[in-house]
XYZ file of C-alpha atoms in Angstrom:
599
model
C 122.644 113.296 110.170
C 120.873 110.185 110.336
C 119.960 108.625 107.192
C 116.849 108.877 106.149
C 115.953 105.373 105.406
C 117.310 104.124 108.668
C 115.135 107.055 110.423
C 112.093 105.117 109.017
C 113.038 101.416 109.139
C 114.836 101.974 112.928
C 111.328 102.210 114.615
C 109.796 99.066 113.363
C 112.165 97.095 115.137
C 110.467 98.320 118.199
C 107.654 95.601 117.950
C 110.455 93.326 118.742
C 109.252 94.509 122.434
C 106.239 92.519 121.663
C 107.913 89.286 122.660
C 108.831 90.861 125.820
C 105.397 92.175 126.594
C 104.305 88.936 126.500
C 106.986 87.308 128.700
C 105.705 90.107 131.550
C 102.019 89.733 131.202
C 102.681 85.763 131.340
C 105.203 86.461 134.308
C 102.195 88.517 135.962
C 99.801 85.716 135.679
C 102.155 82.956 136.751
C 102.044 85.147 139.976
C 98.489 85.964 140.218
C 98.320 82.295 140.383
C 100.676 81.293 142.360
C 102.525 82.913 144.795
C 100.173 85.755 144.973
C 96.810 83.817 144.691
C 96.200 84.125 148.867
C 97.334 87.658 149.177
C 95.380 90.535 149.315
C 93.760 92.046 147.022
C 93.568 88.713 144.879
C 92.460 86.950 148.037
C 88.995 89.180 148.067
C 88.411 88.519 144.296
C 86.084 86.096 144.788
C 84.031 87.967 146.999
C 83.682 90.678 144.791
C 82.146 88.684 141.805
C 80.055 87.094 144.445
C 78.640 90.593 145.103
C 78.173 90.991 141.625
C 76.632 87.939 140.607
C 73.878 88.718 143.799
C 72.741 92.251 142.437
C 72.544 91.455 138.452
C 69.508 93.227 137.424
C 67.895 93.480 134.118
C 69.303 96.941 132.683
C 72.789 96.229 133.834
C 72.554 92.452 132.563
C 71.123 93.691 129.141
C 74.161 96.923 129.004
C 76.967 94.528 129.974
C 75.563 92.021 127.352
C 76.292 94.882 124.531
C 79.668 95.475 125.716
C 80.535 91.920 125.365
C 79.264 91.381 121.915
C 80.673 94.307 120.852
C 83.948 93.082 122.720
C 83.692 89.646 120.847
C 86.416 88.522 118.279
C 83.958 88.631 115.568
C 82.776 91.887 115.733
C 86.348 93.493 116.868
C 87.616 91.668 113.412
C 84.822 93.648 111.844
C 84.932 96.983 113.235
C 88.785 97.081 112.784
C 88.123 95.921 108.748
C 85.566 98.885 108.307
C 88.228 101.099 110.319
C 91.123 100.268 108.226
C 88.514 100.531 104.470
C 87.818 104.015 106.327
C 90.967 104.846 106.876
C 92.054 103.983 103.374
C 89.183 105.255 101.319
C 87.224 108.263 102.432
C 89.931 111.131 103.262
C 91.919 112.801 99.908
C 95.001 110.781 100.507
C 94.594 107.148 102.116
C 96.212 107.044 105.872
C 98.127 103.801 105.212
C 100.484 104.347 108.140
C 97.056 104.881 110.541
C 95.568 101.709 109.221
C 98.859 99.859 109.455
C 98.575 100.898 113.374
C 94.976 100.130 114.035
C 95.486 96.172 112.158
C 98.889 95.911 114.057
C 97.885 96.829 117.517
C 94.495 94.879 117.366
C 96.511 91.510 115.634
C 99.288 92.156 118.320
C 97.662 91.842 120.829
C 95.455 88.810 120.257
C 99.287 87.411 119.608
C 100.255 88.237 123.320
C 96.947 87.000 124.059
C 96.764 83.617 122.868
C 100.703 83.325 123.836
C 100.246 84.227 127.644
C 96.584 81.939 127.686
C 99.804 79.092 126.512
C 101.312 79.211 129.710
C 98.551 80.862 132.336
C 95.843 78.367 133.580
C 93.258 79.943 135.540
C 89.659 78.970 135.950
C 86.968 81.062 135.218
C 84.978 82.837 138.647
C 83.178 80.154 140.569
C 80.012 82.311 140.151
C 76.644 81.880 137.273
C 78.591 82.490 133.561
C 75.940 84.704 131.793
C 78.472 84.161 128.534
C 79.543 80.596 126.901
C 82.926 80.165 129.056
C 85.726 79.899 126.273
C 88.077 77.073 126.659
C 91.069 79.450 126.992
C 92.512 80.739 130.813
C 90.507 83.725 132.590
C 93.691 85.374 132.666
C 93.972 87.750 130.731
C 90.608 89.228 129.381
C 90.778 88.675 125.856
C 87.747 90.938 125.134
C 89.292 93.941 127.182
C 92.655 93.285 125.550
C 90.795 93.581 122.458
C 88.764 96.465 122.808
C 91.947 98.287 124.548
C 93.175 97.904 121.518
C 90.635 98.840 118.969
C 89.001 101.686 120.706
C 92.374 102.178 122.306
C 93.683 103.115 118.816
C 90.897 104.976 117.270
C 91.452 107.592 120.457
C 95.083 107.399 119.522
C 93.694 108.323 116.016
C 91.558 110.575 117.304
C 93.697 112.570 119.193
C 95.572 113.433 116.309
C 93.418 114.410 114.010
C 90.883 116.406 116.187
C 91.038 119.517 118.226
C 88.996 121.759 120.253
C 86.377 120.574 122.746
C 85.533 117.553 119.424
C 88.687 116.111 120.499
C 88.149 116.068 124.170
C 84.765 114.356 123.683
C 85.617 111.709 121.159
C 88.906 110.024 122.909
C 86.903 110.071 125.887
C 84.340 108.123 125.023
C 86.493 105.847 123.119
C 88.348 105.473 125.938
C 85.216 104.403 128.536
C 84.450 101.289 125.976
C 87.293 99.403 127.269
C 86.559 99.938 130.734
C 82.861 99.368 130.077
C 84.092 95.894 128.585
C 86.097 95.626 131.992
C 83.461 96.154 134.530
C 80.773 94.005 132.151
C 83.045 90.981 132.360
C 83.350 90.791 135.614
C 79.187 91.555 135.982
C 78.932 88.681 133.965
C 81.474 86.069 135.753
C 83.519 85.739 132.991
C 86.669 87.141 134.429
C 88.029 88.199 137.945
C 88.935 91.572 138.257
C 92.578 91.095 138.078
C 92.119 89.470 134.703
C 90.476 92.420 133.483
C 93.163 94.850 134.623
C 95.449 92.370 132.632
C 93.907 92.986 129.920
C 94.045 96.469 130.094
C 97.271 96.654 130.639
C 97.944 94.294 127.875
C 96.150 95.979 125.383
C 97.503 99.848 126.576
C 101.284 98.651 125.903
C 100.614 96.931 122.891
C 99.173 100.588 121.476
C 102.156 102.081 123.283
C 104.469 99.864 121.062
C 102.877 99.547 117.962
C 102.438 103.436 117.742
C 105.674 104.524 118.933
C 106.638 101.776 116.357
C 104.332 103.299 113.169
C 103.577 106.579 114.576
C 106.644 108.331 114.916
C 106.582 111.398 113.535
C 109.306 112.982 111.427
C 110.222 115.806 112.585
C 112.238 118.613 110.681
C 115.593 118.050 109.288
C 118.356 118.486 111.879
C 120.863 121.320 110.948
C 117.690 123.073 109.303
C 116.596 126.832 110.913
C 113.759 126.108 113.580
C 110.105 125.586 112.465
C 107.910 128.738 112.549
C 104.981 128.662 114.570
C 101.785 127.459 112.595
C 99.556 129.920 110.933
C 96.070 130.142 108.981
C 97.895 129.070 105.762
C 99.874 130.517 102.377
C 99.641 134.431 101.855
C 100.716 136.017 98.714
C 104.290 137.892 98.824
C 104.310 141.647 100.160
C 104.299 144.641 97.653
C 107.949 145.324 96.791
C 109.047 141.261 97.774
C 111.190 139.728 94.521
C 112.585 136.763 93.811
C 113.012 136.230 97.709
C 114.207 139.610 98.325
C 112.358 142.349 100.966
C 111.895 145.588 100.408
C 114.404 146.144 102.741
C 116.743 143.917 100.353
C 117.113 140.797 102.349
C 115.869 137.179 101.519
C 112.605 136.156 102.685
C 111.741 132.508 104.045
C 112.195 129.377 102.374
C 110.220 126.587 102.940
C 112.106 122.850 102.189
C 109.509 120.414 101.734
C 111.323 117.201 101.813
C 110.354 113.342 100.882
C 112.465 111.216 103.100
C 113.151 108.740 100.774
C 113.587 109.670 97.529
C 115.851 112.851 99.106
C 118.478 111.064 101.616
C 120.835 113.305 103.325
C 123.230 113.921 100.912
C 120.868 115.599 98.717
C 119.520 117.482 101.349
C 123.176 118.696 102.169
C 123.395 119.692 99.035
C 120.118 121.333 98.605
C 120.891 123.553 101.974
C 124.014 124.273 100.466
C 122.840 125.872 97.225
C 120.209 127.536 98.733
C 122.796 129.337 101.471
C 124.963 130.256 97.861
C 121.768 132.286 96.621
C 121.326 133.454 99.632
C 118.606 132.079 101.045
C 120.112 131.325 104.779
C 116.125 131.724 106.475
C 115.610 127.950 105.512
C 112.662 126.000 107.374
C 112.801 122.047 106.368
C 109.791 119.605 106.877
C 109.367 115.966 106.102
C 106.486 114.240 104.055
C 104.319 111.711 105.431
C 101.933 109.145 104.091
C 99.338 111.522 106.071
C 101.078 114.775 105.233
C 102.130 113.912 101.599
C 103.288 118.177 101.558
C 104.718 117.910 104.968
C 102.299 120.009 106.314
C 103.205 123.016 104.424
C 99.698 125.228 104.464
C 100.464 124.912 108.402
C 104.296 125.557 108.273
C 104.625 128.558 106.135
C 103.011 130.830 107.657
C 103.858 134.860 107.623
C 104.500 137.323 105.131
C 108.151 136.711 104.732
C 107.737 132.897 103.045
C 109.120 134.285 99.779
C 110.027 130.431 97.873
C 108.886 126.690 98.630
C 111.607 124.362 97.336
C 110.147 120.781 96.718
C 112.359 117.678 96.981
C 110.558 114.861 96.237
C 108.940 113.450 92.934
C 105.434 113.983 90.769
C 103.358 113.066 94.152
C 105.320 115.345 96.327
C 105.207 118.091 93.944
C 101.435 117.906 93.277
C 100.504 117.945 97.191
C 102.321 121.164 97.170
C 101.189 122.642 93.875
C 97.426 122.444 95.316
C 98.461 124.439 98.433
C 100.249 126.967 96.339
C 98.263 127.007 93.534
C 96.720 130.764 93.244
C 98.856 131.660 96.192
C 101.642 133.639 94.058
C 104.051 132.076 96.877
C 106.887 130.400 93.669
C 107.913 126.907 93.447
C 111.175 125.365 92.632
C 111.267 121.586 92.106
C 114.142 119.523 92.976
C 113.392 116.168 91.163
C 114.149 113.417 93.839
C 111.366 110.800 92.945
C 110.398 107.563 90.634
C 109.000 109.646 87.626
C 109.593 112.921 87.685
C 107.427 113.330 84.729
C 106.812 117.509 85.574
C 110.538 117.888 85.800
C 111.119 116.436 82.619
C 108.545 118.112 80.991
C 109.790 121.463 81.891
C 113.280 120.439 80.959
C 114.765 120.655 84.398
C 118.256 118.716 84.709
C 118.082 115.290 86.399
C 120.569 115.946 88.892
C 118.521 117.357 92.119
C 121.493 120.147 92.713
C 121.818 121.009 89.172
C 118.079 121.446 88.755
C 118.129 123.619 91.820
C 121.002 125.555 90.695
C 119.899 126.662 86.922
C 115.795 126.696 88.568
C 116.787 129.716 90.915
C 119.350 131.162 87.765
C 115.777 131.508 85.759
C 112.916 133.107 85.981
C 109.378 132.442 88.005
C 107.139 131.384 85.586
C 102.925 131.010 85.538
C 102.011 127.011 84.374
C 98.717 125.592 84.398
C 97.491 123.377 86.579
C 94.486 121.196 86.493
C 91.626 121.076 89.685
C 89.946 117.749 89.640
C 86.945 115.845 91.782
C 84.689 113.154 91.416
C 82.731 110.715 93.771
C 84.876 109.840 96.705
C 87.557 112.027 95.601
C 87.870 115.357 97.587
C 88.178 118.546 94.905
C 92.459 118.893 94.671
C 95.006 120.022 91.800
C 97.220 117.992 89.500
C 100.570 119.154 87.532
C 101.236 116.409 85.098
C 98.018 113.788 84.725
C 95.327 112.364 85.761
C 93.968 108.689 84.753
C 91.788 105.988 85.070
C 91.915 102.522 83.990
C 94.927 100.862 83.065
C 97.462 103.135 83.699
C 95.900 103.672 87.457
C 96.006 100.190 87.799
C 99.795 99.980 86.851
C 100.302 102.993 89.116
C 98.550 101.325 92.043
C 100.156 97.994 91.939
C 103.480 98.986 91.380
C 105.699 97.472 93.955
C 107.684 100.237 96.308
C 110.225 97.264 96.415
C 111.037 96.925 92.617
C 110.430 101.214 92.305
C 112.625 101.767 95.411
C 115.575 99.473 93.199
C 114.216 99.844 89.271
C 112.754 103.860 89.280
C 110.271 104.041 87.006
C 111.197 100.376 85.137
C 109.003 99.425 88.365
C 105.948 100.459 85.904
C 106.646 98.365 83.670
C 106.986 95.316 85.449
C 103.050 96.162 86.600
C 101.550 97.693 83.119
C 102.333 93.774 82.028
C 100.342 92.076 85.297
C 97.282 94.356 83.310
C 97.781 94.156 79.359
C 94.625 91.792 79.399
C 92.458 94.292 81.974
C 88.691 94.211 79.982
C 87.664 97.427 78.103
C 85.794 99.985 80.078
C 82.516 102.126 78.868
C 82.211 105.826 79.601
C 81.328 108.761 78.378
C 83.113 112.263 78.324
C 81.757 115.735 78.158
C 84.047 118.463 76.505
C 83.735 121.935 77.816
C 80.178 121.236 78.726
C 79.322 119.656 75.673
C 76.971 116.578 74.362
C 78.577 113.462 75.641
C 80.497 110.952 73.741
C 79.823 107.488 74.426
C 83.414 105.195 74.312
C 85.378 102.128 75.207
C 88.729 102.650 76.394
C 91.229 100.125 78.449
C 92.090 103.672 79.996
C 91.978 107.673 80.024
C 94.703 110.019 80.478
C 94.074 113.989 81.234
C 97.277 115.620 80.750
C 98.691 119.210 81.622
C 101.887 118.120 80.377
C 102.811 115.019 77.551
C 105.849 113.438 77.717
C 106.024 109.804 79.705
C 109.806 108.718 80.338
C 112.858 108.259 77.947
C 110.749 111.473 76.014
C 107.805 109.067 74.742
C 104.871 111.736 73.690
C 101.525 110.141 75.352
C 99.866 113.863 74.604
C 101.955 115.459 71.699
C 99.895 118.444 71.882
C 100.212 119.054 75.557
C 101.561 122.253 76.982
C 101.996 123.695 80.579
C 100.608 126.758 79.557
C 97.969 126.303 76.626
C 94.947 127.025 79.219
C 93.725 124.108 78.259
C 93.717 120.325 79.282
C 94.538 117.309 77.006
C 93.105 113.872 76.425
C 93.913 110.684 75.000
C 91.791 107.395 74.923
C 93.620 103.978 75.031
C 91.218 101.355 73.202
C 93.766 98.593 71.575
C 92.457 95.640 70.109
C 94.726 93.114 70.620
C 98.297 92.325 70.254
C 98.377 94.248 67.185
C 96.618 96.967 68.379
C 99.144 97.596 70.980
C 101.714 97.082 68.837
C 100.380 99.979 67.152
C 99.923 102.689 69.496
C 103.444 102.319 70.944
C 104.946 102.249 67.095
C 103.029 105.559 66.748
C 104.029 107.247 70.261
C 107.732 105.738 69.612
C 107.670 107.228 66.269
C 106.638 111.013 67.070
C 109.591 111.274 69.463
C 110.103 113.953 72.526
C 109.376 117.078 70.333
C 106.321 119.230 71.032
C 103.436 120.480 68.844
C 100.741 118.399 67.161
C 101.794 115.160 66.226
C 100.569 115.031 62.274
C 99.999 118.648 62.377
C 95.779 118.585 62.469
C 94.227 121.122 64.629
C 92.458 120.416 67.954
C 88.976 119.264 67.725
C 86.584 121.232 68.787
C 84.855 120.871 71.473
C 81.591 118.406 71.497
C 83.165 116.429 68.543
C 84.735 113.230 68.293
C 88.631 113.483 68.686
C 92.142 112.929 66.696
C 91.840 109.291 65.467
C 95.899 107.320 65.563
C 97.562 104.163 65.692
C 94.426 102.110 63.557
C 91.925 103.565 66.181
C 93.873 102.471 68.936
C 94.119 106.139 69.998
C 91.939 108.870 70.271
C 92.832 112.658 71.448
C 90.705 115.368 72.942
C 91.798 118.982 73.982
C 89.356 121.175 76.762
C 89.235 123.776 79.296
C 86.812 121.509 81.543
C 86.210 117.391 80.979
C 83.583 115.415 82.746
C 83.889 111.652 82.476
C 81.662 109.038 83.389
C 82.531 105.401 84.112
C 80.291 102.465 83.591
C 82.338 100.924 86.808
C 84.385 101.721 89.097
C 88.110 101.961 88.087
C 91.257 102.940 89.456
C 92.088 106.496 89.290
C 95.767 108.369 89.636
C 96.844 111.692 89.771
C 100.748 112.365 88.963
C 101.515 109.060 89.936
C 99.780 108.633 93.054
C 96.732 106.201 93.606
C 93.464 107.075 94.566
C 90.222 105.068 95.480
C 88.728 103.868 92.429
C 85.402 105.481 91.106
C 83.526 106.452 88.695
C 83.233 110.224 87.998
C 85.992 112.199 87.460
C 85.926 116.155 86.527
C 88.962 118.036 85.371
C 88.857 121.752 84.966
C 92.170 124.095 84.102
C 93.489 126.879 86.369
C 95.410 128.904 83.864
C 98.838 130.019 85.045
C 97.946 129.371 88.665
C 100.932 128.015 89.522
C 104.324 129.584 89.701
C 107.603 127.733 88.774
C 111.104 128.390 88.595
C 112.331 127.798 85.677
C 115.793 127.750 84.175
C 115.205 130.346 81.216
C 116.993 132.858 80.103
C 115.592 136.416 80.596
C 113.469 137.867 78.120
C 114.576 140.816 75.618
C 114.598 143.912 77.542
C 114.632 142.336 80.926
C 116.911 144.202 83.595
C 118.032 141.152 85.294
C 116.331 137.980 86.754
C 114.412 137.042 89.900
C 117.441 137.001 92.905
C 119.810 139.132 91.427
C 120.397 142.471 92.763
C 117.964 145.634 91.523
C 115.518 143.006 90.410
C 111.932 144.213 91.015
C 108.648 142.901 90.917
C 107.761 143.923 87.814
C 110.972 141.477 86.197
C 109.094 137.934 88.012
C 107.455 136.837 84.508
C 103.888 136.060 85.708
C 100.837 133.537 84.691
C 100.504 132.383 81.222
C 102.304 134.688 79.594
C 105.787 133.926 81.398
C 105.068 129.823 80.431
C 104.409 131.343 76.697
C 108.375 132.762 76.677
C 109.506 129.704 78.176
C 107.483 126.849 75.603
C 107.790 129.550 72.556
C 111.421 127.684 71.495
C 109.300 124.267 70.917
């Protein structure tokens, strides 16, 4: 199998073509102006914007004006910034990869552009220029190229994102622009028409590199059982279907949701292999995606026979997931493969991806909460571990992949000190619909879970199945008020419970006061925060668009996990073994209650 790093760097060195593109288009004008420049058809150029230039009328002069100027430099620079922000900012997870393609192709090809404009000279039509003629060479059409490119891409977009007649309609008229840019620069006498066809070409190969380049997609793991065809989504397992098994006694379908990097291919060996021990030979792998962060697993898993999901990735991965499975019944197993792993950790799953895997499918399926959280420009989705805003978002966001690719989750702490001196932020949060409490904060965690890495409790009272949601507010003041809240989270340790043994507040009053003031804990079933300003915002260790609302609300037990627990007193076996039933798959809260109860 191909590694999976090399799977994702190998395409990039496709826009090495680039340089080569731009050898052929200069080639093709070197021609067009030389050896060519008396044959037909260039030979009846001339007569053709001739023709033109003697039927201009005042609708057609006014249209072709509009396609220029929306052709020009500045407002192609524009519409491809507003694009990219797009791109970036308004769906639930940002398209970076899309955006990356859109800049790239549009920059690329004003590259071949002003290369081939280096070594082609030729003058502009000898007809009336209704534009300010350029100093650069009529060959190619810079404004086509551009707008080949732009609207070239969006339809390239488009076209994968869209179906139905919607999709038919919008990459077609994205696609007349650049040919309504062509036929306007030659009304105008700014180009012949062989320069505009240069362009077009230009810009059409430079989208054909760039996104075979950046748009590759990854396909299913090779060695892994085909994909099934796509359905309407996740449905619960059939009457009589237990830990995997049919009624009829065999396994059911399970789903591999892989994260290309953090799981290479000797995990995923391994992963196949453990599964095939417990029997679970019906295995359909798919990759994750900047786009797809769950590898399109709603779409993939479709039929009554998808019996276990098995995610190998880390806290990002596993919360994509959780929100399609979330209430679904369909159980997870986590095979911890990222930067964090905070939920693995939490639930005391072993670091080791195989070993985890191995002791998660010797336990039981468990119900753990999750949390389902919105807010302005964030689209309503689930967490499993926390969500924040302020300083830790900003430490999340600016993290470098680099330094988290070689350090893990050290990479965090390189970025938390870029942000120690971040101002304070105002806000207000509403307890289970309470009156709101006015605060500063330099940032705000809502936890399902506690524990940060090397078992520092952020949220000592934080459990996966309390039905409930946890707060802390991080307001130091100064150098010695950070000293203090990490001597009091370093002094509380790993272990669970409350951390000076004072009950939760109730909610509508002020919380748990610690560390001086520098912390200040909360516990609810729903929180509404306000922002003054717009801050960064994370959830499980993803970024999101900054903003200022966020609503969390818990879904008790919605999720279900397996868990590596022994079985319960009385149990007749555990989920996967022979003569389990349904009945012996420990369900919502109440499994998560058996599994925490040894804290």
């Amino acid at each position: 199998m191909t590694n999976a790093h090399d799977a994702d760097t190998r395409p990039g060195r496709l826009l090495l073509l680039l340089p080569l593109q731009a050898g052929c288009v200069a080639g093709l004008g070197l021609l067009v102006t030389g050896p060519l420049a008396g044959r037909w058809p260039l030979s009846a150029e001339d007569g053709v914007n001739r023709a033109l230039a003697a039927r201009r009328s005042v609708p057609a002069t006014v249209f072709s004006e509009a396609m220029s100027l929306l052709a020009g430099t500045g407002s192609v620079i524009a519409l491809t910034l507003v694009a990219c922000v797009a791109l970036l900012c308004v769906p639930r997870v940002p398209r970076w990869r899309e955006a990356v393609f859109l800049a790239v192709s549009v920059a690329a090809q004003s590259a071949v552009f002003l290369l081939v404009t280096l070594v082609v000279e030729r003058p502009r039509p000898d007809v009336p220029h209704l534009d300010a003629a350029p100093p650069t060479s009529s060959f190619p059409s810079g404004h086509v190229g551009a707008s080949m490119a732009l609207f070239g891409g969006l339809a390239v977009l488009a076209a994968r994102r869209l179906s139905g007649l919607r999709r038919y309609v919008v990459v077609t008229a994205l696609l007349l622009l650049p040919l309504a840019v062509a036929g306007s620069r030659v009304y105008r006498g700014m180009h012949h028409p062989s320069d505009v066809l240069a362009g077009l070409l230009n810009g059409a190969c430079t989208l054909l590199v760039v996104a075979w380049a950046l748009l590759s997609p990854a396909g299913p793991d090779a060695g892994a059982a085909p994909e099934r065809p796509a359905g309407g989504g996740l449905p619960a397992p059939r009457p009589g279907q237990a830990g995997g098994r049919t009624s009829s006694g065999a396994r059911g379908r399970v789903v591999v949701v892989r994260h290309p990097h953090g799981c290479d291919d000797s995990t995923a060996a391994r992963v196949r292999e453990v599964l095939r021990d417990r029997g679970w030979t019906d295995q359909v792998w798919v990759r994750t995606s900047a786009e797809e962060p769950c590898g399109a697993l709603a779409a993939r898993t479709a039929g009554a026979d998808t019996a276990l999901v098995v995610v190998c990735g880390g806290d990002g991965t596993v919360r994509a997931c959780a929100d399609v499975l979330a209430g679904t019944g369909i159980p997870l197993a986590i095979v911890p493969c990222g930067t964090g792993n905070l939920l693995a950790r939490n639930l005391r799953l072993p670091a080791d991806a195989e070993a985890a895997l191995r002791e998660a499918l010797s336990g039981e399926a468990v119900g753990i909460d999750v949390g389902r959280v919105g807010g302005d420009g964030l689209a309503p989705t689930r967490f499993a571990v926390m969500a924040g805003a302020g300083f830790d978002a900003a430490m999340v966001r600016d993290a470098s992949p680099r330094l988290k690719e070689r350090l893990g989750w050290a990479a965090y702490v390189v970025s938390a000190l870029r942000h120690l001196r971040d101002p304070r932020m105002r806000l207000s949060i509403r307890l289970d619909g309470g009156a709101p409490l006015e605060r500063r904060a330099r940032m705000v965690v809502i936890g399902n879970v506690g524990t940060l890495q090397g078992g520092l409790p952020l949220l000592p009272d934080a459990r996966p199945d309390s039905g409930r949601l946890d707060v802390v507010l991080l307001d130091p003041r100064g150098a010695g008020g950070w000293f203090a809240a990490a001597r009091h989270l370093a002094s509380r340790g790993a272990g669970r419970g409350s951390a000076d043994g004072r009950a939760r507040p109730a909610p509508g009053r002020s919380g748990r006061l610690a560390a001086h003031g520098a912390l200040e804990y909360f516990s609810a079933a729903r929180v509404d925060l306000r922002l003054a300003r717009a801050q960064p915002r994370e959830l499980d260790g993803d970024a999101f668009p900054a903003g200022t609302r966020v609503t969390a609300e818990v879904e008790p037990g919605a999720l279900r996990v397996f868990l590596p627990v022994p079985a319960r007193p009385g149990a007749r076996g555990t989920p996967g073994a022979p003569g389990t039933s349904e009945e012996q798959v420990t369900d919502g809260a109440e499994g998560a209650a058996a599994l925490f109860a040894r804290d």
